[in-house]
Coordinates of N, CA and C in Angstrom, one line a residue:
Chain A
R1 N 169.3 61.5 251.4 CA 169.0 63.0 251.8 C 168.5 62.6 253.0
K2 N 167.9 64.0 253.3 CA 167.9 64.1 254.9 C 166.1 63.9 254.5
E3 N 166.0 63.4 255.8 CA 164.7 63.4 256.2 C 163.4 65.5 256.2
V4 N 164.3 66.1 256.4 CA 164.3 67.4 257.4 C 165.3 68.0 257.0
E5 N 164.5 69.1 256.0 CA 166.0 69.7 255.7 C 165.7 71.9 256.2
Q6 N 166.7 71.6 256.4 CA 166.8 73.4 256.9 C 168.0 74.1 256.8
D7 N 167.6 74.7 255.9 CA 168.3 76.0 255.7 C 168.9 76.4 256.9
P8 N 170.1 76.9 256.8 CA 171.5 76.3 258.5 C 170.8 77.7 258.9
G9 N 171.5 78.6 257.8 CA 171.6 80.6 258.4 C 172.7 80.6 258.0
P10 N 173.6 81.9 259.1 CA 172.7 82.1 259.9 C 171.4 83.6 258.9
F11 N 170.4 83.9 260.0 CA 169.2 85.1 259.4 C 170.3 85.6 259.9
N12 N 170.7 86.5 259.9 CA 171.1 88.4 260.5 C 170.2 89.5 260.7
V13 N 168.8 89.1 261.5 CA 167.9 90.2 262.1 C 167.8 91.7 262.2
P14 N 167.5 92.5 262.1 CA 167.6 93.2 262.7 C 166.6 94.0 263.9
E15 N 166.6 94.4 265.0 CA 166.5 94.2 266.4 C 164.8 94.7 265.7
G16 N 163.3 94.2 265.2 CA 162.1 94.6 264.9 C 161.9 94.1 263.7
A17 N 162.8 94.1 263.2 CA 162.4 92.9 261.3 C 161.3 92.2 261.4
T18 N 160.7 91.6 260.6 CA 160.5 90.2 260.8 C 161.6 89.3 259.6
V19 N 161.6 87.9 260.4 CA 162.0 86.8 259.5 C 161.2 85.7 258.9
A20 N 161.6 85.4 258.4 CA 160.8 83.8 258.3 C 161.3 82.8 257.0
F21 N 161.2 81.7 257.5 CA 162.1 80.5 257.0 C 161.7 79.6 256.8
N22 N 161.8 78.6 256.2 CA 161.3 77.5 255.5 C 161.9 75.9 256.4
C23 N 160.7 75.3 256.0 CA 162.2 74.5 256.0 C 160.6 72.5 255.5
T24 N 161.5 71.6 254.5 CA 161.1 71.0 253.6 C 161.2 69.8 254.9
Y25 N 160.4 68.6 254.5 CA 160.1 67.7 254.6 C 159.7 65.7 253.4
S26 N 161.2 65.3 254.1 CA 161.0 64.0 252.7 C 159.3 62.6 252.6
N27 N 159.3 62.4 254.0 CA 157.9 61.8 253.7 C 156.1 61.8 254.3
S28 N 156.3 61.9 252.6 CA 153.8 62.9 252.5 C 153.8 61.4 254.1
A29 N 154.1 60.5 254.3 CA 153.0 60.5 255.5 C 153.8 61.2 257.1
S30 N 153.6 62.0 256.4 CA 154.0 62.3 258.2 C 153.4 62.9 258.7
Q31 N 153.1 63.5 259.5 CA 151.6 63.2 260.7 C 151.9 64.7 261.1
S32 N 152.1 64.9 262.0 CA 152.3 65.8 262.7 C 154.0 66.9 263.0
F33 N 153.3 68.0 262.7 CA 154.8 69.0 262.2 C 154.7 70.4 264.2
F34 N 156.8 70.6 264.2 CA 156.5 71.5 265.5 C 157.8 72.0 265.1
W35 N 157.7 73.2 266.0 CA 158.3 73.9 265.5 C 159.4 74.0 267.5
Y36 N 160.8 73.4 267.2 CA 161.1 73.6 268.7 C 162.4 75.5 268.6
R37 N 162.7 75.5 270.1 CA 163.3 76.6 269.9 C 165.2 75.8 270.8
Q38 N 165.9 76.2 270.3 CA 167.5 75.1 270.7 C 168.7 76.7 271.4
D39 N 169.0 76.9 272.2 CA 170.0 77.5 273.0 C 171.0 77.1 272.5
C40 N 172.3 77.9 272.1 CA 173.4 77.3 272.0 C 173.8 76.5 274.1
R41 N 174.0 75.4 273.3 CA 174.4 74.4 274.6 C 173.6 73.7 275.1
K42 N 171.8 74.1 275.0 CA 171.3 73.8 276.0 C 170.2 72.5 275.4
E43 N 169.1 71.8 275.6 CA 167.9 71.3 274.8 C 167.1 71.3 274.7
P44 N 166.2 71.2 273.2 CA 165.1 72.3 272.2 C 164.2 72.6 273.3
K45 N 163.1 73.7 272.9 CA 162.0 74.0 274.3 C 161.0 74.0 272.8
L46 N 160.2 73.6 272.9 CA 159.2 74.0 272.3 C 158.8 74.6 271.8
L47 N 158.4 75.1 270.5 CA 158.0 77.0 270.7 C 156.6 77.0 269.7
M48 N 156.6 75.8 269.2 CA 154.6 76.4 268.9 C 154.8 74.7 267.8
S49 N 153.6 74.1 267.6 CA 152.8 73.1 267.0 C 152.9 74.0 266.1
V50 N 152.2 72.9 264.8 CA 152.1 73.6 263.4 C 151.1 73.0 263.4
Y51 N 149.6 73.8 262.8 CA 148.7 72.6 262.6 C 148.2 72.8 261.0
S52 N 147.8 72.4 259.9 CA 147.3 72.3 258.7 C 147.0 73.3 258.4
S53 N 146.0 74.4 259.1 CA 145.3 75.4 258.7 C 146.4 77.3 259.4
G54 N 147.6 76.9 259.7 CA 147.9 77.8 260.0 C 147.5 77.9 261.7
N55 N 148.9 78.9 262.1 CA 148.6 78.8 263.2 C 148.6 80.1 263.8
E56 N 149.3 81.9 265.0 CA 149.4 82.6 265.6 C 149.7 81.8 267.2
D57 N 150.7 82.3 267.5 CA 151.8 82.5 268.8 C 151.9 84.0 269.0
G58 N 151.7 84.7 269.0 CA 152.3 86.1 270.0 C 152.6 86.3 268.2
R59 N 153.9 86.4 268.4 CA 155.1 87.0 267.5 C 155.1 85.6 266.0
F60 N 155.1 85.3 266.8 CA 155.2 83.8 265.6 C 154.0 83.5 265.2
T61 N 154.1 83.0 263.6 CA 153.3 82.2 262.5 C 154.2 81.2 262.0
A62 N 152.9 80.3 262.5 CA 153.6 78.7 261.4 C 153.1 78.3 260.4
Q63 N 153.1 78.7 259.3 CA 152.2 77.2 257.5 C 152.5 76.4 257.9
L64 N 152.0 75.2 257.3 CA 151.6 73.9 257.1 C 151.7 73.7 255.5
N65 N 152.4 73.6 254.6 CA 152.0 73.6 253.0 C 151.5 71.7 252.4
R66 N 150.8 71.0 253.1 CA 151.5 69.0 252.6 C 151.3 68.9 251.3
A67 N 150.7 69.8 250.6 CA 151.0 69.2 249.1 C 153.0 69.2 248.6
S68 N 153.2 70.8 249.4 CA 154.9 70.6 248.5 C 156.0 70.3 249.7
Q69 N 155.0 69.6 250.7 CA 155.0 69.0 251.6 C 156.7 69.9 252.2
Y70 N 156.3 71.6 253.3 CA 156.8 72.8 254.0 C 156.0 72.8 255.5
I71 N 157.0 72.6 255.5 CA 156.6 74.4 256.9 C 157.6 75.0 257.2
S72 N 156.1 76.8 257.6 CA 157.6 78.3 257.3 C 157.4 78.7 258.8
L73 N 157.9 79.2 259.7 CA 157.9 80.2 260.8 C 158.0 81.3 260.0
L74 N 157.2 82.4 260.9 CA 157.2 83.6 260.6 C 158.1 84.7 261.8
I75 N 158.9 85.5 262.6 CA 159.1 85.6 264.1 C 159.0 87.4 263.3
R76 N 157.1 87.9 263.5 CA 156.9 89.4 263.7 C 158.2 90.3 264.2
D77 N 158.2 91.1 264.4 CA 158.8 92.5 264.8 C 160.2 91.5 266.3
S78 N 160.5 90.9 265.9 CA 162.9 90.7 266.6 C 163.0 90.6 267.4
K79 N 162.7 90.8 269.0 CA 163.3 90.4 269.9 C 165.2 90.2 269.8
L80 N 165.6 90.5 270.7 CA 166.6 90.4 270.8 C 167.1 88.7 271.0
S81 N 166.5 88.6 272.2 CA 166.1 87.2 272.7 C 165.7 85.9 272.4
D82 N 165.1 86.6 271.2 CA 165.0 85.6 269.6 C 165.9 85.0 269.2
S83 N 166.9 86.0 269.4 CA 168.3 85.1 268.7 C 168.7 83.4 269.3
A84 N 168.9 83.3 268.7 CA 168.1 81.4 269.0 C 168.4 79.9 267.5
T85 N 168.3 78.5 267.8 CA 168.3 78.5 266.6 C 167.4 77.4 266.4
Y86 N 166.2 77.7 265.1 CA 165.1 77.6 265.1 C 165.3 76.1 264.9
L87 N 164.7 75.0 265.4 CA 164.3 73.3 265.2 C 163.0 72.8 264.2
C88 N 163.1 72.7 262.9 CA 161.7 71.9 262.2 C 161.7 70.8 262.9
V89 N 160.3 69.9 262.6 CA 161.0 68.7 263.5 C 159.4 68.1 263.1
V90 N 159.4 66.7 263.0 CA 158.2 66.6 262.3 C 158.0 64.5 262.7
T91 N 156.9 63.8 263.4 CA 156.5 63.3 263.4 C 156.1 62.0 262.4
L92 N 156.0 60.8 262.2 CA 156.1 59.6 261.5 C 154.7 59.8 261.8
T93 N 154.5 59.0 262.6 CA 152.2 58.1 262.7 C 152.5 58.6 264.3
T94 N 150.9 58.6 264.4 CA 150.9 58.5 266.1 C 151.1 57.0 266.7
D95 N 151.1 56.2 266.2 CA 152.4 54.7 266.9 C 153.3 54.8 267.5
S96 N 153.8 56.0 267.2 CA 155.4 56.2 267.2 C 155.2 58.1 267.9
W97 N 154.3 58.0 268.1 CA 155.0 59.9 269.1 C 155.2 59.6 270.1
G98 N 156.1 60.2 270.1 CA 157.2 61.1 270.4 C 158.9 60.6 270.0
K99 N 158.8 60.2 268.7 CA 159.9 59.5 268.2 C 160.1 60.8 267.1
L100 N 160.8 62.2 266.8 CA 160.7 62.5 266.4 C 162.3 63.0 265.8
Q101 N 162.1 63.3 264.0 CA 163.0 63.7 264.2 C 163.3 64.4 263.3
F102 N 164.5 65.7 263.2 CA 164.8 66.7 263.0 C 165.2 67.1 262.5
G103 N 165.1 68.8 262.0 CA 166.3 69.4 261.3 C 167.2 69.7 261.9
A104 N 167.9 70.1 261.2 CA 169.4 71.0 261.5 C 169.5 72.5 262.2
G105 N 168.4 72.8 262.2 CA 168.2 73.4 262.2 C 168.5 75.2 261.9
T106 N 167.8 75.6 261.7 CA 168.1 77.3 261.9 C 168.6 78.4 262.4
Q107 N 168.6 79.2 262.0 CA 170.5 80.0 263.2 C 169.3 81.0 262.3
V108 N 169.5 81.6 263.7 CA 168.3 83.1 264.2 C 169.6 84.3 264.5
V109 N 169.5 85.5 264.2 CA 170.9 86.2 265.1 C 170.1 87.8 264.5
V110 N 169.2 88.1 266.3 CA 169.1 89.7 265.6 C 169.2 90.0 266.8
T111 N 170.0 91.7 266.2 CA 170.8 92.7 266.2 C 170.5 93.9 266.8
P112 N 170.9 94.8 267.7 CA 170.5 95.9 267.6 C 170.8 96.7 267.1
Chain B
G1 N 159.7 74.2 286.8 CA 160.6 73.5 286.9 C 160.1 72.1 285.8
A2 N 161.7 71.6 286.0 CA 161.8 70.9 285.0 C 160.9 69.5 284.6
V3 N 160.8 69.0 283.7 CA 159.6 67.9 283.6 C 160.1 65.7 283.8
V4 N 161.4 66.7 283.1 CA 162.0 65.9 282.5 C 164.1 65.8 283.1
S5 N 164.5 65.4 284.4 CA 165.1 65.1 284.3 C 166.1 63.5 283.8
Q6 N 167.5 65.6 283.7 CA 169.5 64.3 282.6 C 170.3 64.5 283.6
H7 N 170.8 63.6 284.3 CA 171.6 64.2 284.7 C 172.9 62.7 284.5
P8 N 174.9 63.1 284.2 CA 174.7 64.5 284.4 C 175.1 65.8 283.0
S9 N 175.2 66.2 283.8 CA 174.9 67.7 282.1 C 176.1 67.9 282.0
R10 N 177.5 67.4 282.9 CA 178.6 66.9 281.4 C 180.0 66.2 282.2
V11 N 180.4 66.0 282.0 CA 180.8 64.5 282.2 C 182.2 63.7 281.1
I12 N 183.2 63.8 282.1 CA 184.4 63.9 280.9 C 184.9 62.6 282.0
C13 N 185.3 61.7 280.2 CA 185.8 60.7 280.6 C 187.0 60.4 280.1
K14 N 187.7 59.0 280.6 CA 189.4 59.3 279.6 C 189.1 57.6 278.4
S15 N 189.5 57.7 277.2 CA 188.9 56.3 276.5 C 189.3 55.7 277.0
G16 N 188.0 54.4 276.7 CA 188.1 53.2 277.2 C 187.3 52.6 278.2
T17 N 186.8 54.1 278.8 CA 186.2 53.8 279.3 C 184.8 54.0 279.8
S18 N 184.1 53.7 280.7 CA 182.0 54.1 280.5 C 181.7 54.5 281.2
V19 N 180.5 55.7 280.7 CA 180.0 56.5 280.9 C 178.8 56.6 281.1
K20 N 177.5 56.8 282.2 CA 176.1 56.3 282.6 C 175.5 57.6 282.3
I21 N 174.8 56.9 282.4 CA 173.2 59.3 282.0 C 172.8 59.0 282.2
E22 N 171.6 59.3 283.2 CA 170.4 59.2 283.5 C 169.0 60.2 282.7
C23 N 168.6 59.5 282.9 CA 166.9 60.2 282.4 C 165.4 59.6 282.8
R24 N 164.6 60.5 283.7 CA 164.0 60.9 284.6 C 162.3 61.1 284.0
S25 N 161.5 60.9 284.4 CA 160.5 61.4 284.8 C 160.3 61.9 286.0
L26 N 159.3 63.3 286.3 CA 159.5 63.6 287.8 C 158.9 63.3 288.3
D27 N 157.2 63.9 287.8 CA 155.9 63.7 287.8 C 154.8 63.1 287.1
F28 N 155.4 62.0 286.6 CA 155.3 61.2 285.7 C 155.3 59.9 285.3
Q29 N 155.4 59.0 284.7 CA 155.2 57.6 284.2 C 155.2 57.9 282.9
A30 N 156.5 57.2 282.2 CA 156.7 57.2 281.3 C 157.2 55.4 280.7
T31 N 156.3 55.0 280.0 CA 156.9 54.1 280.1 C 157.8 54.0 278.1
T32 N 157.6 54.8 277.3 CA 158.6 55.3 276.5 C 159.9 55.9 276.7
M33 N 160.7 56.2 276.6 CA 161.6 57.7 276.6 C 162.2 57.0 274.9
F34 N 162.6 58.3 274.8 CA 163.9 58.1 273.7 C 165.2 58.8 274.4
W35 N 166.4 58.4 273.2 CA 167.6 59.2 273.4 C 168.3 59.7 272.0
Y36 N 168.3 60.4 272.6 CA 169.1 61.1 271.0 C 170.8 61.8 271.2
R37 N 171.4 61.9 269.8 CA 172.7 62.6 270.1 C 172.5 63.4 269.4
Q38 N 173.6 64.1 269.2 CA 173.4 65.6 268.8 C 175.1 66.0 267.8
F39 N 175.2 65.7 267.5 CA 177.3 66.4 266.7 C 176.6 68.0 266.3
P40 N 178.0 68.7 267.0 CA 178.3 70.2 266.6 C 177.8 70.6 265.0
K41 N 176.7 71.9 265.5 CA 176.1 71.9 263.6 C 175.2 71.5 263.2
Q42 N 174.7 70.0 264.2 CA 174.2 69.5 263.2 C 173.1 68.3 264.5
S43 N 171.9 67.9 263.2 CA 170.6 67.9 264.1 C 170.3 66.8 265.0
L44 N 169.1 66.8 266.2 CA 169.6 66.2 266.9 C 169.2 64.3 266.2
M45 N 169.8 63.4 266.3 CA 170.0 62.4 266.2 C 169.0 61.0 266.3
L46 N 168.1 60.7 266.5 CA 167.2 59.7 267.3 C 168.5 58.5 267.3
M47 N 168.6 57.3 268.6 CA 169.6 57.1 269.2 C 168.6 55.5 269.4
A48 N 168.1 55.1 270.0 CA 166.6 54.2 270.3 C 166.3 54.9 271.2
T49 N 165.0 53.5 271.1 CA 163.3 54.1 272.0 C 163.5 52.6 272.8
S50 N 163.6 53.6 274.2 CA 163.2 53.4 275.6 C 161.8 52.3 275.7
N51 N 162.5 51.6 275.9 CA 161.0 50.5 276.6 C 161.2 50.0 278.2
E52 N 160.4 50.3 278.9 CA 160.2 49.6 280.0 C 159.8 48.6 279.6
G53 N 160.2 48.4 280.9 CA 160.5 45.9 280.6 C 161.0 45.1 279.6
S54 N 161.5 46.5 278.7 CA 161.9 45.3 277.7 C 162.9 46.1 277.2
K55 N 163.4 45.0 275.7 CA 164.5 45.4 275.8 C 164.2 46.9 274.7
A56 N 165.6 47.6 274.5 CA 165.5 48.8 273.5 C 165.3 49.2 272.2
T57 N 165.2 49.4 271.3 CA 165.0 49.6 269.9 C 166.0 50.5 269.5
Y58 N 166.9 49.5 268.8 CA 168.0 51.6 268.2 C 167.2 52.0 267.3
E59 N 168.2 52.9 266.6 CA 168.4 53.2 265.0 C 169.1 53.0 264.2
Q60 N 168.7 52.2 263.4 CA 170.1 52.1 262.0 C 171.3 52.2 262.5
G61 N 172.9 51.1 262.4 CA 173.7 52.0 262.5 C 174.2 52.8 263.6
V62 N 173.1 52.4 265.1 CA 174.0 53.2 265.5 C 173.5 50.7 266.6
E63 N 175.1 51.1 267.4 CA 175.4 49.7 268.5 C 175.2 49.9 269.5
K64 N 174.5 48.2 270.1 CA 173.2 48.1 270.8 C 174.2 48.1 271.9
D65 N 176.2 47.2 271.3 CA 176.0 46.8 272.5 C 177.1 48.3 273.0
K66 N 177.5 49.5 272.0 CA 177.8 49.8 272.6 C 176.8 51.0 273.5
F67 N 175.8 51.2 273.3 CA 175.0 51.9 273.9 C 174.2 51.1 274.7
L68 N 173.9 50.5 276.0 CA 173.3 50.0 276.3 C 171.9 51.1 277.1
I69 N 171.0 50.9 276.9 CA 170.0 51.4 277.1 C 169.6 50.5 279.0
N70 N 169.3 50.8 279.1 CA 167.8 50.1 280.3 C 167.6 51.1 281.3
H71 N 165.8 50.7 280.8 CA 165.2 50.9 281.1 C 163.4 50.6 282.4
A72 N 164.3 50.4 284.1 CA 163.8 49.3 284.4 C 162.4 50.0 285.2
S73 N 163.0 51.0 285.5 CA 160.9 51.6 286.3 C 160.9 52.8 284.8
L74 N 159.6 53.0 285.3 CA 159.4 53.8 285.3 C 159.0 55.4 285.1
T75 N 159.7 55.3 285.6 CA 159.8 56.8 286.4 C 161.7 56.9 285.4
L76 N 162.0 55.7 284.8 CA 164.1 56.2 285.0 C 164.9 55.6 283.8
S77 N 165.3 55.6 282.4 CA 165.9 55.0 281.5 C 167.7 55.4 281.4
T78 N 168.2 54.6 281.2 CA 170.1 55.1 281.0 C 169.8 55.6 280.1
L79 N 171.1 55.6 279.9 CA 172.3 54.2 277.9 C 174.3 55.0 279.4
T80 N 174.6 53.5 278.5 CA 175.8 53.7 278.7 C 176.8 53.7 277.9
V81 N 177.5 54.4 277.8 CA 178.3 54.2 276.6 C 179.8 53.8 277.3
T82 N 179.7 53.0 276.7 CA 181.1 51.7 277.2 C 182.1 51.7 276.4
S83 N 182.7 51.3 276.8 CA 184.7 52.0 276.8 C 184.3 52.8 274.7
A84 N 183.9 54.3 275.7 CA 183.7 55.4 275.4 C 185.3 56.0 274.5
H85 N 185.0 56.9 273.1 CA 186.0 57.5 272.4 C 186.1 58.8 272.2
P86 N 187.3 59.2 272.6 CA 186.7 60.5 271.5 C 186.1 61.0 270.3
E87 N 186.0 59.7 269.0 CA 183.8 61.1 268.3 C 183.0 59.8 268.3
D88 N 182.6 59.8 270.1 CA 181.7 59.6 271.1 C 181.7 60.5 272.1
S89 N 181.9 61.7 271.7 CA 181.8 63.1 272.1 C 181.0 63.3 272.1
S90 N 179.8 64.2 272.3 CA 178.3 64.6 271.6 C 177.6 64.7 272.9
F91 N 176.7 65.7 272.5 CA 175.5 65.9 273.6 C 174.5 65.2 272.7
Y92 N 174.5 64.3 273.6 CA 173.9 63.7 274.3 C 171.8 63.9 275.6
I93 N 171.2 64.0 274.4 CA 169.4 64.2 275.3 C 168.4 63.2 275.4
C94 N 167.4 63.4 276.7 CA 166.7 62.4 276.1 C 165.9 62.8 276.1
S95 N 164.1 61.9 275.7 CA 162.8 62.8 276.2 C 162.0 62.1 276.3
A96 N 160.6 62.7 276.6 CA 159.6 60.8 277.0 C 158.2 61.8 276.5
P97 N 157.2 61.8 276.3 CA 156.6 61.8 276.0 C 154.9 61.6 277.3
K98 N 154.7 62.6 277.5 CA 153.8 63.3 278.9 C 152.8 63.3 278.3
D99 N 151.3 63.1 278.2 CA 149.7 62.0 278.1 C 149.2 64.2 279.4
R100 N 148.7 64.5 279.1 CA 148.7 65.9 279.6 C 146.5 65.3 278.7
A101 N 145.7 65.4 279.6 CA 144.6 65.9 279.7 C 143.8 67.0 279.1
E102 N 144.3 67.9 279.2 CA 143.9 69.5 278.7 C 144.6 69.1 277.3
S103 N 145.3 68.7 277.1 CA 146.1 68.9 275.7 C 147.0 67.9 274.9
G104 N 147.0 66.1 275.0 CA 147.2 65.4 274.6 C 148.5 65.4 274.4
N105 N 149.3 64.7 273.9 CA 150.7 64.2 274.8 C 151.0 65.4 274.5
T106 N 152.7 65.5 274.7 CA 153.9 66.2 275.0 C 154.8 66.2 275.0
I107 N 156.0 66.7 274.8 CA 156.7 65.4 274.3 C 158.1 66.7 275.2
Y108 N 158.1 66.0 276.2 CA 159.6 66.5 276.9 C 161.4 66.4 277.5
F109 N 161.5 67.3 277.4 CA 163.5 67.1 276.3 C 163.9 67.1 278.1
G110 N 164.9 66.2 278.9 CA 166.0 66.4 279.7 C 166.7 67.8 279.4
E111 N 167.8 68.3 279.9 CA 168.8 69.7 279.8 C 169.4 68.6 279.2
G112 N 170.4 67.0 278.7 CA 171.0 67.2 277.8 C 171.9 66.9 278.5
S113 N 173.0 66.2 278.5 CA 174.1 65.5 278.5 C 176.1 65.3 277.5
W114 N 176.3 66.5 278.3 CA 177.7 67.3 276.9 C 179.2 66.4 277.9
L115 N 179.4 65.3 276.9 CA 180.0 64.0 277.4 C 181.3 64.5 276.6
T116 N 182.8 64.6 276.4 CA 183.3 64.8 276.7 C 184.5 63.5 277.1
V117 N 184.9 62.1 276.0 CA 186.0 61.7 275.9 C 187.7 62.1 275.1
V118 N 187.8 62.0 276.5 CA 189.1 62.3 276.3 C 190.2 61.1 275.8

């Protein structure tokens, strides 16, 4: 079983619409959670950290459910530039800070 | 601008040769760096943890004699793919955590290196 699992998509989203997708993690000891964005053939870039109380950054909202061990990302008012692969990322413990476990990514395609 | 720089961005090498990839932290010291590999449509997989002044720690299934890691200074880690074969063709990327007083540790990635072995 993979440590971090994501629906690969693609999610085809009309411009201006809302899209949401989840990620599940297997290790209950996981401590920190992130969403990264990766464009084709590029390095991943941090989109946002995910906090227990849920958090919002502009059009992006992230939620964490520790009991069910899943993280979600919601994108409102989708832009063409939101087309990318979104990577769910988990770290286990604070003493292995920087050692990230990646999901395989969810592809989002925003269409005009 | 880039905080972690990786070089080369693309390299093509012949089967059986060795290739070195460099990862530099540009404005901070990184006692630890991480090397990942990503095959097409797959997740980034941690290969090893590079430790300044000591041996790298390899993840299970990663051959330490094939993927040589040297972290000789606080700003440079190198990954050498020895006796490369076509199945080693992949996207290799490094990362380094930087302690930011205002927001705690932040992880920065290099630009990645595309290796093609022919």
